Amino acid sequence: MPITIKELHIKINVDEKSGQKPGGGSSKGGNKSEIIAACVEEVMDILERQKDR
């Protein structure tokens, strides 16, 4: 016998820390290149795992 869900309640608690700017980004050029390098490495790892399947 299938179960039907009529309502779904989601509760989220958000804690904001003082001193942080909205967006969470940094304007330093070196930090940006490090983020890009990490993203490229992660994408290459994902592609390698898909190739192994």
mmCIF file of C-alpha atoms in Angstrom:
data_model
loop_
_atom_site.group_PDB
_atom_site.id
_atom_site.type_symbol
_atom_site.label_atom_id
_atom_site.label_comp_id
_atom_site.label_asym_id
_atom_site.label_seq_id
_atom_site.Cartn_x
_atom_site.Cartn_y
_atom_site.Cartn_z
ATOM 1 C CA MET A 1 0.000 0.000 0.000
ATOM 2 C CA PRO A 2 1.564 3.337 -1.055
ATOM 3 C CA ILE A 3 2.040 6.168 1.424
ATOM 4 C CA THR A 4 1.010 9.697 0.416
ATOM 5 C CA ILE A 5 2.656 12.714 2.057
ATOM 6 C CA LYS A 6 0.268 15.678 2.169
ATOM 7 C CA GLU A 7 2.440 18.149 4.097
ATOM 8 C CA LEU A 8 6.133 18.584 4.625
ATOM 9 C CA HIS A 9 7.514 20.898 7.300
ATOM 10 C CA ILE A 10 11.124 22.087 7.053
ATOM 11 C CA LYS A 11 12.755 24.055 9.853
ATOM 12 C CA ILE A 12 16.059 25.874 9.319
ATOM 13 C CA ASN A 13 18.147 27.772 11.854
ATOM 14 C CA VAL A 14 20.520 30.375 10.423
ATOM 15 C CA ASP A 15 23.279 31.853 12.572
ATOM 16 C CA GLU A 16 24.817 35.026 11.170
ATOM 17 C CA LYS A 17 28.255 35.878 12.433
ATOM 18 C CA SER A 18 29.097 39.534 12.907
ATOM 19 C CA GLY A 19 31.871 40.916 10.714
ATOM 20 C CA GLN A 20 31.004 38.903 7.622
ATOM 21 C CA LYS A 21 29.900 40.669 4.471
ATOM 22 C CA PRO A 22 26.952 39.322 2.474
ATOM 23 C CA GLY A 23 28.145 37.238 -0.439
ATOM 24 C CA GLY A 24 31.122 35.817 1.406
ATOM 25 C CA GLY A 25 33.527 36.639 -1.422
ATOM 26 C CA SER A 26 36.928 38.217 -1.274
ATOM 27 C CA SER A 27 38.309 40.761 -3.703
ATOM 28 C CA LYS A 28 41.919 39.513 -3.564
ATOM 29 C CA GLY A 29 43.271 38.432 -6.939
ATOM 30 C CA GLY A 30 45.436 35.607 -5.560
ATOM 31 C CA ASN A 31 42.527 34.055 -3.718
ATOM 32 C CA LYS A 32 40.448 34.039 -6.907
ATOM 33 C CA SER A 33 43.082 32.083 -8.828
ATOM 34 C CA GLU A 34 43.358 29.569 -5.976
ATOM 35 C CA ILE A 35 39.591 29.027 -6.063
ATOM 36 C CA ILE A 36 39.659 28.544 -9.833
ATOM 37 C CA ALA A 37 42.519 26.043 -9.544
ATOM 38 C CA ALA A 38 40.649 24.074 -6.876
ATOM 39 C CA CYS A 39 37.498 24.016 -9.026
ATOM 40 C CA VAL A 40 39.408 22.807 -12.072
ATOM 41 C CA GLU A 41 41.042 20.062 -10.009
ATOM 42 C CA GLU A 42 37.661 18.943 -8.636
ATOM 43 C CA VAL A 43 36.117 18.855 -12.128
ATOM 44 C CA MET A 44 39.021 16.790 -13.431
ATOM 45 C CA ASP A 45 38.596 14.327 -10.539
ATOM 46 C CA ILE A 46 34.879 13.978 -11.309
ATOM 47 C CA LEU A 47 35.563 13.395 -15.010
ATOM 48 C CA GLU A 48 38.194 10.763 -14.156
ATOM 49 C CA ARG A 49 35.744 8.925 -11.874
ATOM 50 C CA GLN A 50 33.087 8.955 -14.608
ATOM 51 C CA LYS A 51 35.606 7.576 -17.117
ATOM 52 C CA ASP A 52 36.472 4.692 -14.762
ATOM 53 C CA ARG A 53 32.866 3.540 -14.635
#
